[in-house]
Short mmCIF file of C-alpha atoms and ligand atoms in Angstrom, two decimals:
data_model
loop_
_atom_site.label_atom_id
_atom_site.label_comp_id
_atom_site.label_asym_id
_atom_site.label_seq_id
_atom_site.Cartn_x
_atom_site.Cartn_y
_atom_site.Cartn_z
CA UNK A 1 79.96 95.80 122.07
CA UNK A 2 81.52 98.87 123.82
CA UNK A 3 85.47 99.04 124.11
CA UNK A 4 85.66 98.99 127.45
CA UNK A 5 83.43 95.33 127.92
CA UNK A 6 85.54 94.17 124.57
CA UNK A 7 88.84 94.93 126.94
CA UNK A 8 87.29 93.36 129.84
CA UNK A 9 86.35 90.15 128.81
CA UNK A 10 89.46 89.40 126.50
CA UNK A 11 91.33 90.66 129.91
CA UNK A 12 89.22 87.63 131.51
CA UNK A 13 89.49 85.10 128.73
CA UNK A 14 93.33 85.42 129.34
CA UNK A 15 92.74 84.08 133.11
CA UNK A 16 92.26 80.49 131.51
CA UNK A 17 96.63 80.83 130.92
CA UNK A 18 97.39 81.39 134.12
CA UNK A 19 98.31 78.36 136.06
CA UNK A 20 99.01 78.16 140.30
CA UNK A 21 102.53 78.81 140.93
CA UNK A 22 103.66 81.09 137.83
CA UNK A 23 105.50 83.96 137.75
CA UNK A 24 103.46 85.85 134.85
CA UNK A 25 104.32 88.09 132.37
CA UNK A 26 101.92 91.86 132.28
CA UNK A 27 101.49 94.33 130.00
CA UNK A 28 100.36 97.74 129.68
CA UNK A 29 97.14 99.87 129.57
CA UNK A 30 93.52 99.99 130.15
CA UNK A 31 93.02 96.71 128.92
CA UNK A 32 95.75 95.15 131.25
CA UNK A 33 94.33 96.67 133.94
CA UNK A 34 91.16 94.31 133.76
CA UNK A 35 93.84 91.64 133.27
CA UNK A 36 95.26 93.49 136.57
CA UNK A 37 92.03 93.10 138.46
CA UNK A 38 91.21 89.35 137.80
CA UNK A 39 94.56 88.02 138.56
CA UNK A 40 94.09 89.98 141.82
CA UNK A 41 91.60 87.94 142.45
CA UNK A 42 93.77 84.24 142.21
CA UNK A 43 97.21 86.52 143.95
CA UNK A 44 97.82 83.88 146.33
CA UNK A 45 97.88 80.93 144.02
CA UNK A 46 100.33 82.63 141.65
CA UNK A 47 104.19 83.31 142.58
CA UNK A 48 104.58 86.43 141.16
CA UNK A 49 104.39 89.06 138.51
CA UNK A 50 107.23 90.12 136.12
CA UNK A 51 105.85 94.30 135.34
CA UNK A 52 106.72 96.00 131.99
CA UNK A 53 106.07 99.62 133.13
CA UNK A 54 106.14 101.54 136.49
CA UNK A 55 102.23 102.08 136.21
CA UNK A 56 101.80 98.13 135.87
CA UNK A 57 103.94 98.04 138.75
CA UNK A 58 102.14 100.10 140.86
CA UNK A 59 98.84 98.43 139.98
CA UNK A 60 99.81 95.22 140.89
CA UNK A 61 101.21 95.98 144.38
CA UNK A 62 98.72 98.09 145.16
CA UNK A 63 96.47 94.35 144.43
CA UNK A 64 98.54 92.77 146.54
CA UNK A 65 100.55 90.72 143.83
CA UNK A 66 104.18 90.68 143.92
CA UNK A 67 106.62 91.84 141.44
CA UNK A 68 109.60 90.60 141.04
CA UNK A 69 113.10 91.43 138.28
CA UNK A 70 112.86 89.57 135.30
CA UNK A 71 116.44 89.22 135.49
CA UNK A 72 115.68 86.74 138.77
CA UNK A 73 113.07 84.31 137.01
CA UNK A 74 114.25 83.41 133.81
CA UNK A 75 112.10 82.44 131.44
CA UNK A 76 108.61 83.28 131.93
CA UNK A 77 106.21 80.36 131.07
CA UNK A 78 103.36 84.08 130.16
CA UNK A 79 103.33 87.08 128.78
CA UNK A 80 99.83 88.77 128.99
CA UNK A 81 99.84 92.31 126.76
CA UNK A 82 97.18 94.13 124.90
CA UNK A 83 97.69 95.86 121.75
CA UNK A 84 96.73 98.76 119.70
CA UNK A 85 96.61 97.12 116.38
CA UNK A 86 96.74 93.66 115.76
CA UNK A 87 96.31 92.18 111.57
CA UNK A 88 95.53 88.77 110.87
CA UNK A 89 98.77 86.95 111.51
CA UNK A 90 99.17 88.14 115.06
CA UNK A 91 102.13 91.09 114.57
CA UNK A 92 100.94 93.90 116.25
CA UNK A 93 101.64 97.75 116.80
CA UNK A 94 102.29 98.54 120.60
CA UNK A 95 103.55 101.10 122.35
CA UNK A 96 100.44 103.79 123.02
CA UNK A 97 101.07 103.72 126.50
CA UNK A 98 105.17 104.67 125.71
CA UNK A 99 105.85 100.86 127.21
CA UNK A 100 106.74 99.35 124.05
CA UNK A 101 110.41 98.68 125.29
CA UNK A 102 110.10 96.51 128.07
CA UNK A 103 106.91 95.16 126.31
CA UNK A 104 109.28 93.69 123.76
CA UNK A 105 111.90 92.39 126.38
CA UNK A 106 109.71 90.50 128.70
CA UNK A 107 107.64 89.42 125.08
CA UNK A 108 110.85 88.35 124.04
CA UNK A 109 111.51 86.82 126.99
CA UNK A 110 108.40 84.41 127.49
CA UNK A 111 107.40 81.12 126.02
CA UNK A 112 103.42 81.80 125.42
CA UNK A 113 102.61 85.63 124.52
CA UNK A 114 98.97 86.28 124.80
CA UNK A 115 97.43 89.32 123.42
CA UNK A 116 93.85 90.73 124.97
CA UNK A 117 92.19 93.33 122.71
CA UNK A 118 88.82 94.70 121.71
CA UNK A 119 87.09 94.16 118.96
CA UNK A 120 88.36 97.64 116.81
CA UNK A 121 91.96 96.90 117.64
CA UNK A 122 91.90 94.27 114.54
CA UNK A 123 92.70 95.50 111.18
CA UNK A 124 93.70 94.14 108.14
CA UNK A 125 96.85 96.28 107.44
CA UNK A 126 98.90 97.47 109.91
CA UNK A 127 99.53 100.86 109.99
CA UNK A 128 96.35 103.52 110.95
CA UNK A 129 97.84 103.75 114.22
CA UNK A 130 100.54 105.82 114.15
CA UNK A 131 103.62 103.09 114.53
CA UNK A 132 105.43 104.92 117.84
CA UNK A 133 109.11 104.52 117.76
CA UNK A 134 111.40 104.86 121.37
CA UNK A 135 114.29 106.66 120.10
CA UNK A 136 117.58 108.25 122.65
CA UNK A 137 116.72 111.98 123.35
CA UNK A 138 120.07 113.19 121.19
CA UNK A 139 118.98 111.07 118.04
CA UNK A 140 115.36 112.03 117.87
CA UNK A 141 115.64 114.51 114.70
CA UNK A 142 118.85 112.31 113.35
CA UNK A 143 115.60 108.88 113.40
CA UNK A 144 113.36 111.18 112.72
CA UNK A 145 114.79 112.17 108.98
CA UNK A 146 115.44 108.44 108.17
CA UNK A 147 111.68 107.18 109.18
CA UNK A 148 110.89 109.83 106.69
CA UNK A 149 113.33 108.48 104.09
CA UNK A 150 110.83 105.08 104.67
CA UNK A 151 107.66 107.02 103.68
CA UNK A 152 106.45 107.66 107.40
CA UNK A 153 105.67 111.30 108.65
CA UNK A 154 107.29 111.26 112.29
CA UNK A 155 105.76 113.07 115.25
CA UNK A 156 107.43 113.46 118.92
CA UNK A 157 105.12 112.97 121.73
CA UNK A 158 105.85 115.73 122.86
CA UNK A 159 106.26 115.82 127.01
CA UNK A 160 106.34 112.08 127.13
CA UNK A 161 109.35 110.92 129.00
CA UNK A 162 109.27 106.41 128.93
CA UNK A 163 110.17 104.51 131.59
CA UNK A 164 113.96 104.42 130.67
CA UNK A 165 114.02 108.11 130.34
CA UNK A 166 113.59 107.78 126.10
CA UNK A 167 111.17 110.02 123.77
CA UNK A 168 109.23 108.81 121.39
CA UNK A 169 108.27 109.25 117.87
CA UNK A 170 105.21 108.48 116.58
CA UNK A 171 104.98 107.34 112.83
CA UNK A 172 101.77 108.56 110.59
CA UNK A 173 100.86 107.63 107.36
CA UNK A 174 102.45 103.83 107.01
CA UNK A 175 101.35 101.39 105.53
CA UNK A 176 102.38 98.05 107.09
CA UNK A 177 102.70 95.33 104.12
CA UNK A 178 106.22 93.48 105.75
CA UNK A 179 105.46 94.16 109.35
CA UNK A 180 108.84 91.64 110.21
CA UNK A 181 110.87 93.86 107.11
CA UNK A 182 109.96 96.83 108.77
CA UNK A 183 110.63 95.74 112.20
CA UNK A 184 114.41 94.84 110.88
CA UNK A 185 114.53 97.77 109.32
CA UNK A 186 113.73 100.56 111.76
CA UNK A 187 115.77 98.87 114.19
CA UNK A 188 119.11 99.35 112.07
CA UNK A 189 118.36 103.13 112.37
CA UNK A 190 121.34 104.28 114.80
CA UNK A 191 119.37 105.90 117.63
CA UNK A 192 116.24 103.55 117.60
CA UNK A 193 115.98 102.18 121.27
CA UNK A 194 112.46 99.94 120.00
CA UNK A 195 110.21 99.78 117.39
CA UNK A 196 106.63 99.38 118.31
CA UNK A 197 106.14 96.78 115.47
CA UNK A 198 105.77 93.50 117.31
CA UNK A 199 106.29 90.96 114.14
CA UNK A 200 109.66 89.06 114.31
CA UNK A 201 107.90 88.23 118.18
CA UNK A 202 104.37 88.37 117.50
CA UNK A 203 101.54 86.92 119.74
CA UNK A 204 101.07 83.21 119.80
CA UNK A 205 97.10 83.85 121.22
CA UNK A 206 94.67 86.86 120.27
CA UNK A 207 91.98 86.97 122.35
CA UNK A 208 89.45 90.10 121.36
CA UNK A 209 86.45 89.71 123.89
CA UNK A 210 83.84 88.95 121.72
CA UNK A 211 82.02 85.86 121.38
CA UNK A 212 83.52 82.67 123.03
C1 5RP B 1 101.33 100.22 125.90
C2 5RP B 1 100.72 99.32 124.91
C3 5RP B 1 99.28 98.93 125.13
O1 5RP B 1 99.20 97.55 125.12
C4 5RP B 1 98.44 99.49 124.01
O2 5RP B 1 98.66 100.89 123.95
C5 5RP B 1 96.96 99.19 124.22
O3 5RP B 1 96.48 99.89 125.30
P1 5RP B 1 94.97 99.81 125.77
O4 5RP B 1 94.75 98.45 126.32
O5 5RP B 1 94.86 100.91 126.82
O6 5RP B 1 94.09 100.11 124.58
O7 5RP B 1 101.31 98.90 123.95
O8 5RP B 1 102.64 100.58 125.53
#
């Protein structure tokens, strides 16, 4: 099955979360965007949307769905995210479209986390995809020297500014055995804003449009 019908029907296989009168949870990236699309569709049976990047954001309004501060709803009931790796017990790598930050917040922040992928995003070892890392601009070579120290070969993405005005680092040559160890452990490095490795909050659902 081509990608793009992989990210399309996992997108729509998510739909059967949403319930009239939430306030849900969305993600990131070309597979969101399908998510995007067929919430549009039920906009005026759901409350709102809670948006973890500016480009989310401007999807969804221009939809029609409203989008409203996490900090006003509480806990969200959904959390609907895609992923670019995901291994069999549901941690994941995140963070190709630089929105791994307030991925991991509103993930963190939400009862049910469901995770719409294609097919090729499962593996059995994280790791292939470089892991990318949101570090503060002044601490980027100071991270960059300790991810090596862990075995990874760091690369800035270079002319990528996030959301919350962070760079990132993107880490090659891993390979993820202790996806929640690693998680701890990158996030002690002084600097580190986020670590793509979503482990110690992994999804509860993977849905990879194929199938039923
Ligand atoms: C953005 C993300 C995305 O979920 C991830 O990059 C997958 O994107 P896509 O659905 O376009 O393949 O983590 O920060």
């Amino acid at each position: 099955m081509a990608n793009e019908e992989g990210k399309r029907r996992a997108a729509r296989a998510a739909m059967r979360f949403v319930e009239p009168g939430m306030t849900v949870g969305v993600g990131t990236g070309s597979t969101v965007a399908h998510f995007i699309d067929a919430l549009a569709e039920v906009s005026n049976d759901i409350e709102a949307a809670v948006s973890s990047s500016e480009q989310s954001t401007r999807l969804l309004q221009e939809r029609g769905i409203r989008v409203v501060d996490l900090n006003s709803t509480g806990e969200l009931a959904l959390y609907v995210d895609g992923a670019d790796e995901c291994d069999p017990q549901r941690c994941l790598i995140k963070g190709g479209g630089a929105a791994l930050t307030r991925e991991k917040i509103i993930a963190a922040a939400s009862r049910q986390f469901v995770c719409i992928i294609d097919p090729s995003k499962r593996v059995e070892v994280l790791g292939k995809f470089p892991l990318p890392v949101e570090v503060i601009p002044m601490a980027r070579s100071h991270v960059a020297r300790a991810l090596v120290l862990l075995g990874g070969q760091p690369v800035w993405r270079d002319g990528v500014v996030t959301d919350n005005g962070n760079w990132i680092l993107d880490v090659h040559n891993l390979r993820i055995t202790d996806p929640v160890g690693l998680e701890a452990e990158i996030n002690q490095i002084v600097g580190v804003v986020t670590v793509g490795l979503f482990a110690a909050r992994r999804a509860d659902v993977v849905l990879t449009g194929e199938g039923d």
